[in-house]
PDB file of C-alpha atoms in Angstrom:
ATOM      1  CA  LYS A 215      19.679 -14.894  23.557  1.00 78.00           C
ATOM      2  CA  ASN A 216      16.784 -15.437  21.449  1.00 81.00           C
ATOM      3  CA  GLN A 217      17.532 -15.469  17.539  1.00 90.00           C
ATOM      4  CA  VAL A 218      15.689 -15.754  14.386  1.00 95.00           C
ATOM      5  CA  GLU A 219      17.990 -16.572  11.086  1.00 95.00           C
ATOM      6  CA  GLN A 220      16.898 -16.666   7.536  1.00 97.00           C
ATOM      7  CA  SER A 221      18.392 -18.019   4.386  1.00 96.00           C
ATOM      8  CA  PRO A 222      18.859 -17.022   1.651  1.00 97.00           C
ATOM      9  CA  GLN A 223      19.152 -13.662   2.794  1.00 95.00           C
ATOM     10  CA  SER A 224      17.829 -12.735  -0.993  1.00 96.00           C
ATOM     11  CA  LEU A 225      16.631 -14.922  -3.718  1.00 97.00           C
ATOM     12  CA  ILE A 226      15.914 -14.661  -7.387  1.00 98.00           C
ATOM     13  CA  ILE A 227      13.320 -16.911  -9.245  1.00 97.00           C
ATOM     14  CA  LEU A 228      11.607 -17.048 -12.350  1.00 97.00           C
ATOM     15  CA  GLU A 229       7.932 -16.532 -12.730  1.00 97.00           C
ATOM     16  CA  GLY A 230       6.412 -20.029 -12.236  1.00 97.00           C
ATOM     17  CA  LYS A 231       8.968 -21.849 -10.637  1.00 97.00           C
ATOM     18  CA  ASN A 232       9.000 -23.020  -7.060  1.00 98.00           C
ATOM     19  CA  CYS A 233      11.217 -22.148  -3.374  1.00 98.00           C
ATOM     20  CA  THR A 234      12.140 -23.044  -0.323  1.00 98.00           C
ATOM     21  CA  LEU A 235      12.902 -20.724   2.255  1.00 98.00           C
ATOM     22  CA  GLN A 236      14.935 -21.524   5.487  1.00 98.00           C
ATOM     23  CA  CYS A 237      14.123 -20.201   9.342  1.00 98.00           C
ATOM     24  CA  ASN A 238      16.308 -21.493  11.955  1.00 97.00           C
ATOM     25  CA  TYR A 239      15.288 -20.311  15.716  1.00 96.00           C
ATOM     26  CA  THR A 240      16.806 -20.341  19.441  1.00 93.00           C
ATOM     27  CA  VAL A 241      13.807 -19.135  21.151  1.00 86.00           C
ATOM     28  CA  SER A 242      12.852 -20.466  24.493  1.00 82.00           C
ATOM     29  CA  PRO A 243      10.294 -20.831  25.601  1.00 83.00           C
ATOM     30  CA  PHE A 244       8.638 -21.630  22.312  1.00 86.00           C
ATOM     31  CA  SER A 245       4.696 -21.476  21.930  1.00 84.00           C
ATOM     32  CA  ASN A 246       4.741 -20.856  17.974  1.00 89.00           C
ATOM     33  CA  LEU A 247       6.384 -19.968  14.618  1.00 93.00           C
ATOM     34  CA  ARG A 248       4.865 -17.636  11.823  1.00 93.00           C
ATOM     35  CA  TRP A 249       5.843 -16.823   8.632  1.00 96.00           C
ATOM     36  CA  TYR A 250       4.720 -13.311   7.692  1.00 95.00           C
ATOM     37  CA  LYS A 251       4.542 -11.699   3.994  1.00 96.00           C
ATOM     38  CA  GLN A 252       5.952  -7.907   3.799  1.00 94.00           C
ATOM     39  CA  ASP A 253       5.944  -6.377   0.693  1.00 93.00           C
ATOM     40  CA  THR A 254       8.017  -3.070   0.218  1.00 88.00           C
ATOM     41  CA  GLY A 255       6.427  -0.057   2.077  1.00 84.00           C
ATOM     42  CA  ARG A 256       3.865  -2.001   4.300  1.00 88.00           C
ATOM     43  CA  GLY A 257       3.651  -3.688   7.301  1.00 90.00           C
ATOM     44  CA  PRO A 258       4.124  -7.788   7.549  1.00 93.00           C
ATOM     45  CA  VAL A 259       0.701  -9.508   6.714  1.00 92.00           C
ATOM     46  CA  SER A 260       0.376 -13.406   8.382  1.00 90.00           C
ATOM     47  CA  LEU A 261       0.285 -16.610   6.079  1.00 94.00           C
ATOM     48  CA  THR A 262       0.838 -19.334   8.809  1.00 93.00           C
ATOM     49  CA  ILE A 263       1.042 -19.936  12.419  1.00 90.00           C
ATOM     50  CA  MET A 264       1.552 -22.872  13.494  1.00 92.00           C
ATOM     51  CA  THR A 265       2.867 -24.742  17.242  1.00 88.00           C
ATOM     52  CA  PHE A 266       5.266 -27.417  18.269  1.00 83.00           C
ATOM     53  CA  SER A 267       2.659 -29.941  17.863  1.00 88.00           C
ATOM     54  CA  GLU A 268       2.148 -29.132  14.356  1.00 90.00           C
ATOM     55  CA  ASN A 269       4.136 -30.227  11.301  1.00 92.00           C
ATOM     56  CA  THR A 270       3.029 -28.334   8.515  1.00 95.00           C
ATOM     57  CA  LYS A 271       0.332 -25.899   7.499  1.00 95.00           C
ATOM     58  CA  SER A 272      -0.753 -24.925   3.884  1.00 95.00           C
ATOM     59  CA  ASN A 273      -2.134 -21.586   2.687  1.00 94.00           C
ATOM     60  CA  GLY A 274      -2.605 -21.393  -0.848  1.00 96.00           C
ATOM     61  CA  ARG A 275       0.319 -21.859  -2.449  1.00 97.00           C
ATOM     62  CA  TYR A 276       2.554 -21.365   0.304  1.00 97.00           C
ATOM     63  CA  THR A 277       3.069 -24.494   2.846  1.00 97.00           C
ATOM     64  CA  ALA A 278       5.293 -23.866   5.851  1.00 97.00           C
ATOM     65  CA  THR A 279       7.031 -27.122   7.753  1.00 97.00           C
ATOM     66  CA  LEU A 280       8.356 -27.285  11.520  1.00 96.00           C
ATOM     67  CA  ASP A 281      10.451 -29.299  13.249  1.00 94.00           C
ATOM     68  CA  ALA A 282      10.316 -28.356  16.735  1.00 90.00           C
ATOM     69  CA  ASP A 283      13.344 -31.261  17.641  1.00 91.00           C
ATOM     70  CA  THR A 284      15.965 -29.551  15.400  1.00 94.00           C
ATOM     71  CA  LYS A 285      13.997 -25.694  15.601  1.00 94.00           C
ATOM     72  CA  GLN A 286      13.998 -25.415  11.766  1.00 96.00           C
ATOM     73  CA  SER A 287      11.189 -24.283   9.495  1.00 97.00           C
ATOM     74  CA  SER A 288      10.736 -23.741   6.043  1.00 98.00           C
ATOM     75  CA  LEU A 289       8.233 -21.846   3.737  1.00 98.00           C
ATOM     76  CA  HIS A 290       8.188 -23.589   0.285  1.00 98.00           C
ATOM     77  CA  ILE A 291       6.088 -21.052  -2.588  1.00 98.00           C
ATOM     78  CA  THR A 292       4.873 -23.339  -4.977  1.00 97.00           C
ATOM     79  CA  ALA A 293       4.618 -21.952  -8.763  1.00 97.00           C
ATOM     80  CA  SER A 294       5.747 -18.445  -7.861  1.00 97.00           C
ATOM     81  CA  GLN A 295       3.431 -15.411  -9.373  1.00 97.00           C
ATOM     82  CA  LEU A 296       5.222 -11.712  -9.826  1.00 97.00           C
ATOM     83  CA  SER A 297       3.074 -10.965  -6.676  1.00 96.00           C
ATOM     84  CA  ASP A 298       4.742 -13.042  -4.690  1.00 97.00           C
ATOM     85  CA  SER A 299       8.277 -10.461  -5.005  1.00 97.00           C
ATOM     86  CA  ALA A 300       8.538  -9.088  -1.407  1.00 97.00           C
ATOM     87  CA  SER A 301      10.264 -10.279   1.854  1.00 96.00           C
ATOM     88  CA  TYR A 302       9.574 -13.173   4.324  1.00 98.00           C
ATOM     89  CA  ILE A 303       9.914 -13.111   7.758  1.00 96.00           C
ATOM     90  CA  CYS A 304      10.002 -15.858   9.934  1.00 96.00           C
ATOM     91  CA  VAL A 305       8.585 -14.847  13.524  1.00 93.00           C
ATOM     92  CA  VAL A 306       8.450 -17.096  16.640  1.00 92.00           C
ATOM     93  CA  SER A 307       6.626 -16.591  19.697  1.00 86.00           C
ATOM     94  CA  GLY A 308       8.056 -17.195  22.926  1.00 79.00           C
ATOM     95  CA  GLY A 309       4.577 -17.697  24.835  1.00 67.00           C
ATOM     96  CA  SER A 310       2.742 -15.641  26.847  1.00 61.00           C
ATOM     97  CA  ASN A 311      -0.200 -14.682  28.846  1.00 53.00           C
ATOM     98  CA  PHE A 312      -3.110 -13.645  26.772  1.00 50.00           C
ATOM     99  CA  GLY A 313      -1.681 -10.796  23.911  1.00 54.00           C
ATOM    100  CA  ASN A 314       1.472 -10.289  25.914  1.00 62.00           C
ATOM    101  CA  GLU A 315       3.638 -11.987  23.564  1.00 69.00           C
ATOM    102  CA  LYS A 316       7.216 -11.954  22.999  1.00 74.00           C
ATOM    103  CA  LEU A 317       7.997 -12.108  19.016  1.00 84.00           C
ATOM    104  CA  THR A 318      11.411 -12.528  17.666  1.00 89.00           C
ATOM    105  CA  PHE A 319      12.048 -11.397  13.972  1.00 92.00           C
ATOM    106  CA  GLY A 320      14.289 -12.937  11.593  1.00 94.00           C
ATOM    107  CA  THR A 321      15.086 -10.367   9.095  1.00 93.00           C
ATOM    108  CA  GLY A 322      13.961 -12.019   6.069  1.00 95.00           C
ATOM    109  CA  THR A 323      14.637 -13.366   3.093  1.00 97.00           C
ATOM    110  CA  ARG A 324      13.975 -11.189   0.012  1.00 96.00           C
ATOM    111  CA  LEU A 325      12.443 -12.671  -3.083  1.00 98.00           C
ATOM    112  CA  THR A 326      12.282 -11.157  -6.430  1.00 97.00           C
ATOM    113  CA  ILE A 327      10.145 -12.949  -9.177  1.00 97.00           C
ATOM    114  CA  ILE A 328      11.466 -11.940 -12.572  1.00 97.00           C
ATOM    115  CA  PRO A 329       8.599 -12.970 -15.857  1.00 95.00           C
TER     116      PRO A 329
ATOM    117  CA  ASN B1318     -13.166  -3.751   8.644  1.00 52.00           C
ATOM    118  CA  ALA B1319     -10.886  -1.465   8.279  1.00 69.00           C
ATOM    119  CA  GLY B1320      -7.133  -2.709   9.642  1.00 89.00           C
ATOM    120  CA  VAL B1321      -4.987  -0.942  11.214  1.00 94.00           C
ATOM    121  CA  MET B1322      -4.557   2.075  10.880  1.00 95.00           C
ATOM    122  CA  GLN B1323      -0.836   4.469  11.170  1.00 97.00           C
ATOM    123  CA  ASN B1324      -0.602   8.112  10.537  1.00 96.00           C
ATOM    124  CA  PRO B1325       1.694   9.496   9.058  1.00 97.00           C
ATOM    125  CA  ARG B1326       3.202   7.199   6.534  1.00 96.00           C
ATOM    126  CA  HIS B1327       5.881   9.209   6.081  1.00 97.00           C
ATOM    127  CA  LEU B1328       7.591  11.581   8.831  1.00 98.00           C
ATOM    128  CA  VAL B1329      10.317  14.107   8.690  1.00 98.00           C
ATOM    129  CA  ARG B1330      11.717  15.627  11.352  1.00 98.00           C
ATOM    130  CA  ARG B1331      14.945  17.710  12.117  1.00 97.00           C
ATOM    131  CA  ARG B1332      16.995  16.838  15.239  1.00 97.00           C
ATOM    132  CA  GLY B1333      16.117  18.053  18.345  1.00 97.00           C
ATOM    133  CA  GLN B1334      12.230  17.900  17.300  1.00 98.00           C
ATOM    134  CA  GLU B1335       9.841  15.583  18.924  1.00 98.00           C
ATOM    135  CA  ALA B1336       7.991  12.770  16.335  1.00 98.00           C
ATOM    136  CA  ARG B1337       4.169  12.303  17.187  1.00 98.00           C
ATOM    137  CA  LEU B1338       3.059   8.289  15.650  1.00 98.00           C
ATOM    138  CA  ARG B1339      -0.471   7.462  15.949  1.00 98.00           C
ATOM    139  CA  CYS B1340      -1.896   3.647  15.324  1.00 97.00           C
ATOM    140  CA  SER B1341      -5.492   3.314  14.747  1.00 96.00           C
ATOM    141  CA  PRO B1342      -5.958  -0.903  16.004  1.00 94.00           C
ATOM    142  CA  MET B1343      -8.730  -2.901  13.991  1.00 91.00           C
ATOM    143  CA  LYS B1344     -12.272  -2.607  15.501  1.00 88.00           C
ATOM    144  CA  GLY B1345     -12.409  -4.829  18.317  1.00 83.00           C
ATOM    145  CA  HIS B1346      -8.649  -4.616  19.274  1.00 87.00           C
ATOM    146  CA  SER B1347      -7.646  -3.736  22.555  1.00 86.00           C
ATOM    147  CA  HIS B1348      -4.008  -4.698  22.725  1.00 88.00           C
ATOM    148  CA  VAL B1349      -1.626  -2.364  20.765  1.00 92.00           C
ATOM    149  CA  TYR B1350       2.200  -3.293  20.146  1.00 93.00           C
ATOM    150  CA  TRP B1351       5.201  -1.360  18.615  1.00 96.00           C
ATOM    151  CA  TYR B1352       7.906  -2.189  16.837  1.00 95.00           C
ATOM    152  CA  ARG B1353      10.934  -0.734  15.180  1.00 96.00           C
ATOM    153  CA  GLN B1354      12.494  -1.490  12.028  1.00 93.00           C
ATOM    154  CA  LEU B1355      16.121   0.194  11.032  1.00 90.00           C
ATOM    155  CA  PRO B1356      17.362  -0.674   7.724  1.00 83.00           C
ATOM    156  CA  GLU B1357      18.623  -4.179   7.168  1.00 80.00           C
ATOM    157  CA  GLU B1358      16.909  -5.587  10.247  1.00 85.00           C
ATOM    158  CA  GLY B1359      14.220  -7.396  11.601  1.00 87.00           C
ATOM    159  CA  LEU B1360      11.096  -5.633  13.736  1.00 91.00           C
ATOM    160  CA  LYS B1361      12.386  -5.541  17.398  1.00 92.00           C
ATOM    161  CA  PHE B1362      10.131  -4.743  19.940  1.00 90.00           C
ATOM    162  CA  MET B1363       9.314  -1.559  21.655  1.00 94.00           C
ATOM    163  CA  VAL B1364       6.220  -1.707  23.985  1.00 93.00           C
ATOM    164  CA  TYR B1365       2.950  -3.456  24.397  1.00 91.00           C
ATOM    165  CA  LEU B1366      -0.098  -1.261  25.726  1.00 91.00           C
ATOM    166  CA  GLN B1367      -3.656  -1.858  26.534  1.00 88.00           C
ATOM    167  CA  LYS B1368      -6.699   0.516  26.938  1.00 87.00           C
ATOM    168  CA  GLU B1369      -4.886   3.498  29.318  1.00 87.00           C
ATOM    169  CA  ASN B1370      -2.622   0.832  30.433  1.00 91.00           C
ATOM    170  CA  ILE B1371       1.661  -0.390  29.407  1.00 92.00           C
ATOM    171  CA  ILE B1372       1.836  -3.726  30.152  1.00 87.00           C
ATOM    172  CA  ASP B1373       5.269  -4.311  28.908  1.00 87.00           C
ATOM    173  CA  GLU B1374       7.869  -1.750  27.495  1.00 91.00           C
ATOM    174  CA  SER B1375      10.997  -3.710  27.961  1.00 88.00           C
ATOM    175  CA  GLY B1376      11.909  -2.953  24.613  1.00 90.00           C
ATOM    176  CA  MET B1377      11.515   0.946  24.692  1.00 93.00           C
ATOM    177  CA  PRO B1378      14.616   3.100  24.757  1.00 93.00           C
ATOM    178  CA  LYS B1379      14.798   4.691  28.604  1.00 90.00           C
ATOM    179  CA  GLU B1380      14.856   8.200  27.696  1.00 94.00           C
ATOM    180  CA  ARG B1381      12.737  10.303  24.788  1.00 97.00           C
ATOM    181  CA  PHE B1382      10.200   7.323  24.119  1.00 97.00           C
ATOM    182  CA  SER B1383       7.164   7.695  25.315  1.00 97.00           C
ATOM    183  CA  ALA B1384       3.893   5.673  24.572  1.00 97.00           C
ATOM    184  CA  GLU B1385      -0.083   6.057  24.916  1.00 96.00           C
ATOM    185  CA  PHE B1386      -2.668   3.906  24.542  1.00 95.00           C
ATOM    186  CA  PRO B1387      -5.759   6.478  25.822  1.00 92.00           C
ATOM    187  CA  LYS B1388      -9.804   5.228  26.634  1.00 89.00           C
ATOM    188  CA  GLU B1389     -10.435   7.123  23.459  1.00 89.00           C
ATOM    189  CA  GLY B1390      -8.259   7.521  20.455  1.00 91.00           C
ATOM    190  CA  PRO B1391      -5.236   6.196  19.176  1.00 95.00           C
ATOM    191  CA  SER B1392      -2.064   4.837  20.631  1.00 97.00           C
ATOM    192  CA  ILE B1393       0.501   7.763  20.999  1.00 98.00           C
ATOM    193  CA  LEU B1394       4.447   6.730  20.765  1.00 98.00           C
ATOM    194  CA  ARG B1395       5.980  10.181  21.052  1.00 98.00           C
ATOM    195  CA  ILE B1396       9.850  10.153  20.161  1.00 98.00           C
ATOM    196  CA  GLN B1397      11.315  13.413  21.631  1.00 97.00           C
ATOM    197  CA  GLN B1398      14.546  15.227  20.647  1.00 97.00           C
ATOM    198  CA  VAL B1399      14.826  12.927  17.758  1.00 97.00           C
ATOM    199  CA  VAL B1400      18.373  12.514  16.585  1.00 97.00           C
ATOM    200  CA  ARG B1401      19.522  10.591  13.108  1.00 95.00           C
ATOM    201  CA  GLY B1402      19.748   6.992  14.682  1.00 94.00           C
ATOM    202  CA  ASP B1403      15.361   7.710  15.436  1.00 96.00           C
ATOM    203  CA  SER B1404      15.046   7.063  11.480  1.00 96.00           C
ATOM    204  CA  ALA B1405      13.208   3.974  10.980  1.00 96.00           C
ATOM    205  CA  ALA B1406      10.232   2.173  10.305  1.00 96.00           C
ATOM    206  CA  TYR B1407       7.360   1.959  13.233  1.00 97.00           C
ATOM    207  CA  PHE B1408       4.642  -0.262  13.032  1.00 96.00           C
ATOM    208  CA  CYS B1409       1.985  -0.738  15.038  1.00 96.00           C
ATOM    209  CA  ALA B1410       0.195  -3.653  15.421  1.00 93.00           C
ATOM    210  CA  SER B1411      -3.091  -5.172  17.752  1.00 92.00           C
ATOM    211  CA  SER B1412      -4.255  -8.039  18.317  1.00 86.00           C
ATOM    212  CA  GLY B1413      -7.365  -8.955  20.852  1.00 76.00           C
ATOM    213  CA  THR B1414     -10.013 -11.262  19.294  1.00 61.00           C
ATOM    214  CA  ALA B1415     -11.312 -13.966  21.264  1.00 54.00           C
ATOM    215  CA  SER B1416     -11.208 -16.844  18.005  1.00 54.00           C
ATOM    216  CA  ARG B1417      -7.909 -15.570  17.154  1.00 61.00           C
ATOM    217  CA  PRO B1418      -6.448 -13.987  20.529  1.00 60.00           C
ATOM    218  CA  HIS B1419      -2.491 -14.227  19.695  1.00 66.00           C
ATOM    219  CA  GLU B1420      -2.844 -12.910  15.550  1.00 78.00           C
ATOM    220  CA  GLN B1421      -0.924 -10.081  15.345  1.00 86.00           C
ATOM    221  CA  TYR B1422      -2.745  -7.487  12.685  1.00 90.00           C
ATOM    222  CA  PHE B1423       0.647  -5.215  11.413  1.00 93.00           C
ATOM    223  CA  GLY B1424      -0.127  -1.234   9.889  1.00 95.00           C
ATOM    224  CA  PRO B1425       1.532  -0.007   7.092  1.00 94.00           C
ATOM    225  CA  GLY B1426       4.081   1.515   9.335  1.00 96.00           C
ATOM    226  CA  THR B1427       5.505   4.797   9.613  1.00 97.00           C
ATOM    227  CA  ARG B1428       9.059   6.174   8.261  1.00 96.00           C
ATOM    228  CA  LEU B1429      10.721   8.738  10.364  1.00 97.00           C
ATOM    229  CA  THR B1430      13.512  10.130   8.810  1.00 97.00           C
ATOM    230  CA  VAL B1431      15.358  12.388  10.805  1.00 97.00           C
ATOM    231  CA  THR B1432      17.334  15.326   8.972  1.00 96.00           C
TER     232      THR B1432
END
């Protein structure tokens, strides 16, 4: 069964600190892995997309890593800001024909930044 | 360029009533996906549609749920005879640009409450 597990479930850190969120997956076949940010009451917004050949990808203060051998990914947030408070969701794509992707979603890590 | 639009944002229905959720994809997108997010759970795929065609409805309950994406107008997710267990956030995503065919952009969601 395809699964995406994230840890920790929730995390509270001080503004300005760094943090790392973890994602383990058992999705086969594997096409790509994405990290989304979901603010409360909003839809998910894509942060990064990585294929199996990419080890790391950055988007501003967000850096995602991927180890396709161990099926693990991490999202590192540098110099956190209050606006980073949100749920961060790891999503794995099982490949597709054009458009018809099978996405498996993790339950997310709820990150809270405190001043 | 307006993003994915969903309405209503909040919908309250009594048990046994019908719920209609609407999704207008981003301009130029011809692929629409519906997801359901139960409290404390990850998003779950329901159905994938292209204009006038249901491509994959493997995640949709067999009864009471239906979806369409007509040639003109928004995609509609219809839930007949709603029950308490249908209370959830329903997200629509769209994709389909030539440059980024696999990127799904999410709408803000419709929060359905069944009383």
